[in-house]
Amino acid sequence: MTVRAWAELLRVSALFTVPGDALAGAAATGRRPDRGTALAVGASLCLYEAGMALNDWADRDEDAVDRPHRPIPSGRIAPGAALAAAGALTAAGLGLAARAGRPALAVATGLAATVWAYDLRLKHTPAGPAAMAAARGLDLLLGATATGAAKTTTRRGSDTPPGPGVASGPGPGPSPGAGAGAASASASAGGPGPGAAEAVRGRVRGALPAAGLLGAHTYAVTAVSRHEAQGGSTTAPLAALAAVTALGAATLRERCGRGPEGPAPAAERGRAAEALRSHPTRATPASTTPRLLLTALTGTYFRTAAGPLVHAALNPSPPLTQRAVGGGIRAMIPLQAALATRAGAAGSGLAVMALAPLARTLARKVSPT
């Protein structure tokens, strides 16, 4: 069991498509990446690699026929070792998510369940692409729920109303400070507070559009990947090409104003639009730069995904279909970068995009499919 064999089993070249999920999720909430975001990235990487190891363990008999060079059928990695790695990586991912708070752990648990259900049951069913799309969407939501978790926990004591034993005026009974201390103790123990729960719901609502776009792309790529061993399908690449075009157009549409916990209320959006019509502002370099960056990133996404899909549609051979799948996987990086930039986090978008050259270089040595 060599390092090379494990790199092939875990498809390390595809690993660079994972951190952007959490960063795009953090950007969708209007917050800067923090310790919770880093924990979400670590959890995502572990759960992604757990899915890769479990996938090859579940497909070991099929790979013995279609891909005998893979690490398990070739004998370079024992099936039991791959299954043990999947279990250990899943536990590690959930452990990291738990450190980011209960909401993040809940999302990570759903993500892990989706990964295991896909690999063990759903992969070869019509629900397979939807399960993969759900996994990517949940991964982005993991970043959204984990980001700002520490600040939310700190605020819980002030968000929780005093209990019945707290005196509101002079007289006997526990002091208000004791009630606040009890609320803070409950918060530190992970107890939910109404303000904290609403903050989490707001972050999830703000990240849902980005999760939907990323999930739709994943669905299209997964539908193509179901034909990569035998080829022969022109419908799947053409449908994926149409989806990529639509997703690129949707990504370019500007989002309405949003606050730190999600989209602004409709009334506020209406007032902002009316003010803009009444007092149009002049475009400045500072205001046009994010738009230009978003356009460039979206164009990179389309070019990375669309070219191989066109070739696979014209000649649906296994090699070209596999190349289309690989292009779709790599295209997730500029899509994540575009989603972060669209949400106002151009720095996060550039940081995500910096992973693209690394993914492309490593893909020449270790296939991402």
PDB file of N, CA and C in Angstrom, residues 225-306:
ATOM      1  N   SER A 225     -21.120  11.358 -15.467  1.00  0.00           N
ATOM      2  CA  SER A 225     -20.169  10.365 -14.952  1.00  0.00           C
ATOM      3  C   SER A 225     -20.731   8.953 -14.961  1.00  0.00           C
ATOM      4  N   ARG A 226     -22.034   8.802 -15.020  1.00  0.00           N
ATOM      5  CA  ARG A 226     -22.626   7.468 -15.037  1.00  0.00           C
ATOM      6  C   ARG A 226     -22.327   6.732 -16.329  1.00  0.00           C
ATOM      7  N   HIS A 227     -21.780   7.441 -17.332  1.00  0.00           N
ATOM      8  CA  HIS A 227     -21.469   6.824 -18.622  1.00  0.00           C
ATOM      9  C   HIS A 227     -19.974   6.820 -18.913  1.00  0.00           C
ATOM     10  N   GLU A 228     -19.137   7.182 -17.919  1.00  0.00           N
ATOM     11  CA  GLU A 228     -17.720   7.342 -18.224  1.00  0.00           C
ATOM     12  C   GLU A 228     -17.008   6.028 -18.483  1.00  0.00           C
ATOM     13  N   ALA A 229     -17.502   4.912 -17.979  1.00  0.00           N
ATOM     14  CA  ALA A 229     -16.836   3.625 -18.192  1.00  0.00           C
ATOM     15  C   ALA A 229     -17.139   3.060 -19.577  1.00  0.00           C
ATOM     16  N   GLN A 230     -18.407   3.161 -20.006  1.00  0.00           N
ATOM     17  CA  GLN A 230     -18.785   2.597 -21.302  1.00  0.00           C
ATOM     18  C   GLN A 230     -18.964   3.648 -22.392  1.00  0.00           C
ATOM     19  N   GLY A 231     -19.212   4.922 -22.021  1.00  0.00           N
ATOM     20  CA  GLY A 231     -19.467   5.951 -23.020  1.00  0.00           C
ATOM     21  C   GLY A 231     -20.812   5.713 -23.696  1.00  0.00           C
ATOM     22  N   GLY A 232     -20.963   6.294 -24.894  1.00  0.00           N
ATOM     23  CA  GLY A 232     -22.146   6.019 -25.706  1.00  0.00           C
ATOM     24  C   GLY A 232     -23.304   6.968 -25.531  1.00  0.00           C
ATOM     25  N   SER A 233     -23.243   7.899 -24.575  1.00  0.00           N
ATOM     26  CA  SER A 233     -24.373   8.802 -24.344  1.00  0.00           C
ATOM     27  C   SER A 233     -24.039  10.204 -24.838  1.00  0.00           C
ATOM     28  N   THR A 234     -24.869  10.708 -25.761  1.00  0.00           N
ATOM     29  CA  THR A 234     -24.755  12.110 -26.171  1.00  0.00           C
ATOM     30  C   THR A 234     -25.746  12.989 -25.408  1.00  0.00           C
ATOM     31  N   THR A 235     -26.805  12.361 -24.894  1.00  0.00           N
ATOM     32  CA  THR A 235     -27.837  13.131 -24.189  1.00  0.00           C
ATOM     33  C   THR A 235     -27.302  13.755 -22.909  1.00  0.00           C
ATOM     34  N   ALA A 236     -26.561  12.962 -22.110  1.00  0.00           N
ATOM     35  CA  ALA A 236     -26.062  13.473 -20.827  1.00  0.00           C
ATOM     36  C   ALA A 236     -25.113  14.658 -21.011  1.00  0.00           C
ATOM     37  N   PRO A 237     -24.114  14.594 -21.922  1.00  0.00           N
ATOM     38  CA  PRO A 237     -23.257  15.771 -22.109  1.00  0.00           C
ATOM     39  C   PRO A 237     -24.016  16.989 -22.626  1.00  0.00           C
ATOM     40  N   LEU A 238     -24.985  16.786 -23.522  1.00  0.00           N
ATOM     41  CA  LEU A 238     -25.750  17.922 -24.034  1.00  0.00           C
ATOM     42  C   LEU A 238     -26.598  18.552 -22.931  1.00  0.00           C
ATOM     43  N   ALA A 239     -27.221  17.708 -22.110  1.00  0.00           N
ATOM     44  CA  ALA A 239     -28.013  18.242 -21.001  1.00  0.00           C
ATOM     45  C   ALA A 239     -27.118  18.981 -20.014  1.00  0.00           C
ATOM     46  N   ALA A 240     -25.936  18.431 -19.744  1.00  0.00           N
ATOM     47  CA  ALA A 240     -25.007  19.097 -18.836  1.00  0.00           C
ATOM     48  C   ALA A 240     -24.534  20.423 -19.416  1.00  0.00           C
ATOM     49  N   LEU A 241     -24.321  20.466 -20.733  1.00  0.00           N
ATOM     50  CA  LEU A 241     -23.898  21.711 -21.379  1.00  0.00           C
ATOM     51  C   LEU A 241     -24.975  22.784 -21.231  1.00  0.00           C
ATOM     52  N   ALA A 242     -26.241  22.396 -21.410  1.00  0.00           N
ATOM     53  CA  ALA A 242     -27.334  23.349 -21.217  1.00  0.00           C
ATOM     54  C   ALA A 242     -27.389  23.827 -19.772  1.00  0.00           C
ATOM     55  N   ALA A 243     -27.159  22.903 -18.832  1.00  0.00           N
ATOM     56  CA  ALA A 243     -27.177  23.275 -17.414  1.00  0.00           C
ATOM     57  C   ALA A 243     -26.050  24.239 -17.091  1.00  0.00           C
ATOM     58  N   VAL A 244     -24.853  23.985 -17.602  1.00  0.00           N
ATOM     59  CA  VAL A 244     -23.708  24.865 -17.348  1.00  0.00           C
ATOM     60  C   VAL A 244     -23.981  26.266 -17.895  1.00  0.00           C
ATOM     61  N   THR A 245     -24.580  26.339 -19.081  1.00  0.00           N
ATOM     62  CA  THR A 245     -24.912  27.645 -19.657  1.00  0.00           C
ATOM     63  C   THR A 245     -25.899  28.402 -18.772  1.00  0.00           C
ATOM     64  N   ALA A 246     -26.936  27.700 -18.324  1.00  0.00           N
ATOM     65  CA  ALA A 246     -27.931  28.338 -17.463  1.00  0.00           C
ATOM     66  C   ALA A 246     -27.332  28.754 -16.122  1.00  0.00           C
ATOM     67  N   LEU A 247     -26.473  27.924 -15.571  1.00  0.00           N
ATOM     68  CA  LEU A 247     -25.859  28.248 -14.287  1.00  0.00           C
ATOM     69  C   LEU A 247     -24.925  29.448 -14.406  1.00  0.00           C
ATOM     70  N   GLY A 248     -24.199  29.525 -15.523  1.00  0.00           N
ATOM     71  CA  GLY A 248     -23.342  30.687 -15.724  1.00  0.00           C
ATOM     72  C   GLY A 248     -24.147  31.973 -15.788  1.00  0.00           C
ATOM     73  N   ALA A 249     -25.286  31.928 -16.503  1.00  0.00           N
ATOM     74  CA  ALA A 249     -26.137  33.117 -16.582  1.00  0.00           C
ATOM     75  C   ALA A 249     -26.711  33.470 -15.220  1.00  0.00           C
ATOM     76  N   ALA A 250     -27.127  32.455 -14.454  1.00  0.00           N
ATOM     77  CA  ALA A 250     -27.684  32.722 -13.119  1.00  0.00           C
ATOM     78  C   ALA A 250     -26.639  33.289 -12.182  1.00  0.00           C
ATOM     79  N   THR A 251     -25.416  32.834 -12.299  1.00  0.00           N
ATOM     80  CA  THR A 251     -24.352  33.334 -11.424  1.00  0.00           C
ATOM     81  C   THR A 251     -24.038  34.797 -11.706  1.00  0.00           C
ATOM     82  N   LEU A 252     -24.168  35.190 -12.954  1.00  0.00           N
ATOM     83  CA  LEU A 252     -23.858  36.581 -13.317  1.00  0.00           C
ATOM     84  C   LEU A 252     -24.903  37.562 -12.822  1.00  0.00           C
ATOM     85  N   ARG A 253     -26.097  37.081 -12.520  1.00  0.00           N
ATOM     86  CA  ARG A 253     -27.124  37.993 -12.034  1.00  0.00           C
ATOM     87  C   ARG A 253     -26.744  38.499 -10.659  1.00  0.00           C
ATOM     88  N   GLU A 254     -26.785  39.806 -10.485  1.00  0.00           N
ATOM     89  CA  GLU A 254     -26.407  40.403  -9.207  1.00  0.00           C
ATOM     90  C   GLU A 254     -27.445  40.054  -8.150  1.00  0.00           C
ATOM     91  N   ARG A 255     -26.979  39.767  -6.948  1.00  0.00           N
ATOM     92  CA  ARG A 255     -27.890  39.582  -5.833  1.00  0.00           C
ATOM     93  C   ARG A 255     -28.325  40.930  -5.295  1.00  0.00           C
ATOM     94  N   CYS A 256     -29.565  40.953  -4.772  1.00  0.00           N
ATOM     95  CA  CYS A 256     -30.014  42.161  -4.086  1.00  0.00           C
ATOM     96  C   CYS A 256     -29.242  42.313  -2.795  1.00  0.00           C
ATOM     97  N   GLY A 257     -29.347  43.476  -2.183  1.00  0.00           N
ATOM     98  CA  GLY A 257     -28.602  43.735  -0.963  1.00  0.00           C
ATOM     99  C   GLY A 257     -28.873  42.704   0.109  1.00  0.00           C
ATOM    100  N   ARG A 258     -27.873  42.371   0.883  1.00  0.00           N
ATOM    101  CA  ARG A 258     -28.045  41.398   1.966  1.00  0.00           C
ATOM    102  C   ARG A 258     -27.336  41.902   3.188  1.00  0.00           C
ATOM    103  N   GLY A 259     -27.846  41.512   4.313  1.00  0.00           N
ATOM    104  CA  GLY A 259     -27.239  41.837   5.580  1.00  0.00           C
ATOM    105  C   GLY A 259     -26.334  40.718   6.009  1.00  0.00           C
ATOM    106  N   PRO A 260     -25.778  40.801   7.196  1.00  0.00           N
ATOM    107  CA  PRO A 260     -24.852  39.783   7.652  1.00  0.00           C
ATOM    108  C   PRO A 260     -25.496  38.434   7.867  1.00  0.00           C
ATOM    109  N   GLU A 261     -26.824  38.339   7.974  1.00  0.00           N
ATOM    110  CA  GLU A 261     -27.461  37.066   8.236  1.00  0.00           C
ATOM    111  C   GLU A 261     -28.363  36.623   7.100  1.00  0.00           C
ATOM    112  N   GLY A 262     -28.227  37.179   5.914  1.00  0.00           N
ATOM    113  CA  GLY A 262     -29.029  36.697   4.799  1.00  0.00           C
ATOM    114  C   GLY A 262     -29.564  37.845   3.967  1.00  0.00           C
ATOM    115  N   PRO A 263     -30.468  37.557   3.026  1.00  0.00           N
ATOM    116  CA  PRO A 263     -30.992  38.577   2.134  1.00  0.00           C
ATOM    117  C   PRO A 263     -31.761  39.654   2.892  1.00  0.00           C
ATOM    118  N   ALA A 264     -31.710  40.856   2.371  1.00  0.00           N
ATOM    119  CA  ALA A 264     -32.430  41.955   3.003  1.00  0.00           C
ATOM    120  C   ALA A 264     -33.932  41.767   2.795  1.00  0.00           C
ATOM    121  N   PRO A 265     -34.764  42.281   3.715  1.00  0.00           N
ATOM    122  CA  PRO A 265     -36.207  42.184   3.545  1.00  0.00           C
ATOM    123  C   PRO A 265     -36.659  42.850   2.265  1.00  0.00           C
ATOM    124  N   ALA A 266     -37.830  42.434   1.759  1.00  0.00           N
ATOM    125  CA  ALA A 266     -38.329  42.954   0.485  1.00  0.00           C
ATOM    126  C   ALA A 266     -38.529  44.458   0.549  1.00  0.00           C
ATOM    127  N   ALA A 267     -39.020  44.957   1.682  1.00  0.00           N
ATOM    128  CA  ALA A 267     -39.251  46.391   1.793  1.00  0.00           C
ATOM    129  C   ALA A 267     -37.950  47.174   1.653  1.00  0.00           C
ATOM    130  N   GLU A 268     -36.892  46.662   2.287  1.00  0.00           N
ATOM    131  CA  GLU A 268     -35.603  47.343   2.198  1.00  0.00           C
ATOM    132  C   GLU A 268     -35.076  47.295   0.768  1.00  0.00           C
ATOM    133  N   ARG A 269     -35.249  46.153   0.095  1.00  0.00           N
ATOM    134  CA  ARG A 269     -34.793  46.064  -1.292  1.00  0.00           C
ATOM    135  C   ARG A 269     -35.542  47.060  -2.167  1.00  0.00           C
ATOM    136  N   GLY A 270     -36.868  47.196  -1.918  1.00  0.00           N
ATOM    137  CA  GLY A 270     -37.653  48.139  -2.703  1.00  0.00           C
ATOM    138  C   GLY A 270     -37.198  49.571  -2.485  1.00  0.00           C
ATOM    139  N   ARG A 271     -36.926  49.933  -1.216  1.00  0.00           N
ATOM    140  CA  ARG A 271     -36.449  51.289  -0.937  1.00  0.00           C
ATOM    141  C   ARG A 271     -35.100  51.549  -1.579  1.00  0.00           C
ATOM    142  N   ALA A 272     -34.228  50.540  -1.536  1.00  0.00           N
ATOM    143  CA  ALA A 272     -32.899  50.711  -2.138  1.00  0.00           C
ATOM    144  C   ALA A 272     -33.012  50.891  -3.647  1.00  0.00           C
ATOM    145  N   ALA A 273     -33.897  50.117  -4.275  1.00  0.00           N
ATOM    146  CA  ALA A 273     -34.059  50.237  -5.728  1.00  0.00           C
ATOM    147  C   ALA A 273     -34.630  51.605  -6.094  1.00  0.00           C
ATOM    148  N   GLU A 274     -35.600  52.090  -5.303  1.00  0.00           N
ATOM    149  CA  GLU A 274     -36.191  53.402  -5.567  1.00  0.00           C
ATOM    150  C   GLU A 274     -35.155  54.503  -5.401  1.00  0.00           C
ATOM    151  N   ALA A 275     -34.308  54.392  -4.366  1.00  0.00           N
ATOM    152  CA  ALA A 275     -33.258  55.395  -4.164  1.00  0.00           C
ATOM    153  C   ALA A 275     -32.267  55.390  -5.315  1.00  0.00           C
ATOM    154  N   LEU A 276     -31.975  54.188  -5.848  1.00  0.00           N
ATOM    155  CA  LEU A 276     -31.021  54.103  -6.954  1.00  0.00           C
ATOM    156  C   LEU A 276     -31.598  54.730  -8.208  1.00  0.00           C
ATOM    157  N   ARG A 277     -32.908  54.559  -8.431  1.00  0.00           N
ATOM    158  CA  ARG A 277     -33.524  55.174  -9.604  1.00  0.00           C
ATOM    159  C   ARG A 277     -33.577  56.692  -9.459  1.00  0.00           C
ATOM    160  N   SER A 278     -33.825  57.161  -8.253  1.00  0.00           N
ATOM    161  CA  SER A 278     -33.933  58.610  -8.034  1.00  0.00           C
ATOM    162  C   SER A 278     -32.582  59.301  -8.091  1.00  0.00           C
ATOM    163  N   HIS A 279     -31.563  58.636  -7.590  1.00  0.00           N
ATOM    164  CA  HIS A 279     -30.222  59.241  -7.534  1.00  0.00           C
ATOM    165  C   HIS A 279     -29.215  58.250  -8.110  1.00  0.00           C
ATOM    166  N   PRO A 280     -29.182  58.100  -9.425  1.00  0.00           N
ATOM    167  CA  PRO A 280     -28.229  57.150 -10.016  1.00  0.00           C
ATOM    168  C   PRO A 280     -26.797  57.548  -9.701  1.00  0.00           C
ATOM    169  N   THR A 281     -25.986  56.551  -9.396  1.00  0.00           N
ATOM    170  CA  THR A 281     -24.581  56.808  -9.063  1.00  0.00           C
ATOM    171  C   THR A 281     -23.698  56.462 -10.243  1.00  0.00           C
ATOM    172  N   ARG A 282     -22.587  57.122 -10.270  1.00  0.00           N
ATOM    173  CA  ARG A 282     -21.644  56.908 -11.349  1.00  0.00           C
ATOM    174  C   ARG A 282     -20.752  55.724 -11.044  1.00  0.00           C
ATOM    175  N   ALA A 283     -20.476  54.894 -12.052  1.00  0.00           N
ATOM    176  CA  ALA A 283     -19.600  53.744 -11.849  1.00  0.00           C
ATOM    177  C   ALA A 283     -18.171  54.225 -11.627  1.00  0.00           C
ATOM    178  N   THR A 284     -17.521  53.679 -10.651  1.00  0.00           N
ATOM    179  CA  THR A 284     -16.127  53.990 -10.357  1.00  0.00           C
ATOM    180  C   THR A 284     -15.316  52.702 -10.478  1.00  0.00           C
ATOM    181  N   PRO A 285     -13.981  52.826 -10.597  1.00  0.00           N
ATOM    182  CA  PRO A 285     -13.173  51.604 -10.657  1.00  0.00           C
ATOM    183  C   PRO A 285     -13.423  50.674  -9.486  1.00  0.00           C
ATOM    184  N   ALA A 286     -13.646  51.251  -8.279  1.00  0.00           N
ATOM    185  CA  ALA A 286     -13.870  50.402  -7.109  1.00  0.00           C
ATOM    186  C   ALA A 286     -15.172  49.621  -7.219  1.00  0.00           C
ATOM    187  N   SER A 287     -16.196  50.237  -7.877  1.00  0.00           N
ATOM    188  CA  SER A 287     -17.491  49.562  -7.977  1.00  0.00           C
ATOM    189  C   SER A 287     -17.549  48.591  -9.140  1.00  0.00           C
ATOM    190  N   THR A 288     -16.755  48.813 -10.186  1.00  0.00           N
ATOM    191  CA  THR A 288     -16.796  47.935 -11.352  1.00  0.00           C
ATOM    192  C   THR A 288     -15.843  46.748 -11.235  1.00  0.00           C
ATOM    193  N   THR A 289     -14.835  46.850 -10.381  1.00  0.00           N
ATOM    194  CA  THR A 289     -13.866  45.756 -10.275  1.00  0.00           C
ATOM    195  C   THR A 289     -14.505  44.439  -9.862  1.00  0.00           C
ATOM    196  N   PRO A 290     -15.348  44.408  -8.801  1.00  0.00           N
ATOM    197  CA  PRO A 290     -15.973  43.125  -8.449  1.00  0.00           C
ATOM    198  C   PRO A 290     -16.817  42.561  -9.584  1.00  0.00           C
ATOM    199  N   ARG A 291     -17.506  43.423 -10.303  1.00  0.00           N
ATOM    200  CA  ARG A 291     -18.334  42.954 -11.427  1.00  0.00           C
ATOM    201  C   ARG A 291     -17.462  42.346 -12.517  1.00  0.00           C
ATOM    202  N   LEU A 292     -16.344  42.995 -12.824  1.00  0.00           N
ATOM    203  CA  LEU A 292     -15.437  42.453 -13.838  1.00  0.00           C
ATOM    204  C   LEU A 292     -14.849  41.123 -13.383  1.00  0.00           C
ATOM    205  N   LEU A 293     -14.506  41.049 -12.088  1.00  0.00           N
ATOM    206  CA  LEU A 293     -13.967  39.802 -11.559  1.00  0.00           C
ATOM    207  C   LEU A 293     -15.008  38.701 -11.638  1.00  0.00           C
ATOM    208  N   LEU A 294     -16.258  39.016 -11.298  1.00  0.00           N
ATOM    209  CA  LEU A 294     -17.323  38.022 -11.379  1.00  0.00           C
ATOM    210  C   LEU A 294     -17.501  37.534 -12.810  1.00  0.00           C
ATOM    211  N   THR A 295     -17.453  38.452 -13.754  1.00  0.00           N
ATOM    212  CA  THR A 295     -17.589  38.068 -15.163  1.00  0.00           C
ATOM    213  C   THR A 295     -16.444  37.158 -15.598  1.00  0.00           C
ATOM    214  N   ALA A 296     -15.228  37.500 -15.183  1.00  0.00           N
ATOM    215  CA  ALA A 296     -14.069  36.689 -15.562  1.00  0.00           C
ATOM    216  C   ALA A 296     -14.147  35.295 -14.944  1.00  0.00           C
ATOM    217  N   LEU A 297     -14.535  35.210 -13.681  1.00  0.00           N
ATOM    218  CA  LEU A 297     -14.625  33.913 -13.025  1.00  0.00           C
ATOM    219  C   LEU A 297     -15.729  33.051 -13.634  1.00  0.00           C
ATOM    220  N   THR A 298     -16.851  33.673 -13.956  1.00  0.00           N
ATOM    221  CA  THR A 298     -17.940  32.925 -14.579  1.00  0.00           C
ATOM    222  C   THR A 298     -17.535  32.434 -15.966  1.00  0.00           C
ATOM    223  N   GLY A 299     -16.809  33.271 -16.698  1.00  0.00           N
ATOM    224  CA  GLY A 299     -16.313  32.838 -18.000  1.00  0.00           C
ATOM    225  C   GLY A 299     -15.349  31.676 -17.882  1.00  0.00           C
ATOM    226  N   THR A 300     -14.489  31.709 -16.868  1.00  0.00           N
ATOM    227  CA  THR A 300     -13.569  30.591 -16.639  1.00  0.00           C
ATOM    228  C   THR A 300     -14.338  29.314 -16.309  1.00  0.00           C
ATOM    229  N   TYR A 301     -15.378  29.453 -15.490  1.00  0.00           N
ATOM    230  CA  TYR A 301     -16.223  28.296 -15.173  1.00  0.00           C
ATOM    231  C   TYR A 301     -16.821  27.700 -16.440  1.00  0.00           C
ATOM    232  N   PHE A 302     -17.391  28.540 -17.274  1.00  0.00           N
ATOM    233  CA  PHE A 302     -18.035  28.039 -18.492  1.00  0.00           C
ATOM    234  C   PHE A 302     -17.012  27.382 -19.421  1.00  0.00           C
ATOM    235  N   ARG A 303     -15.870  28.017 -19.600  1.00  0.00           N
ATOM    236  CA  ARG A 303     -14.854  27.470 -20.489  1.00  0.00           C
ATOM    237  C   ARG A 303     -14.321  26.133 -19.976  1.00  0.00           C
ATOM    238  N   THR A 304     -14.107  26.024 -18.676  1.00  0.00           N
ATOM    239  CA  THR A 304     -13.571  24.782 -18.107  1.00  0.00           C
ATOM    240  C   THR A 304     -14.539  23.630 -18.260  1.00  0.00           C
ATOM    241  N   ALA A 305     -15.829  23.893 -18.058  1.00  0.00           N
ATOM    242  CA  ALA A 305     -16.816  22.810 -18.103  1.00  0.00           C
ATOM    243  C   ALA A 305     -17.340  22.555 -19.506  1.00  0.00           C
ATOM    244  N   ALA A 306     -17.563  23.607 -20.300  1.00  0.00           N
ATOM    245  CA  ALA A 306     -18.278  23.453 -21.563  1.00  0.00           C
ATOM    246  C   ALA A 306     -17.447  22.778 -22.653  1.00  0.00           C
TER     247      ALA A 306
END
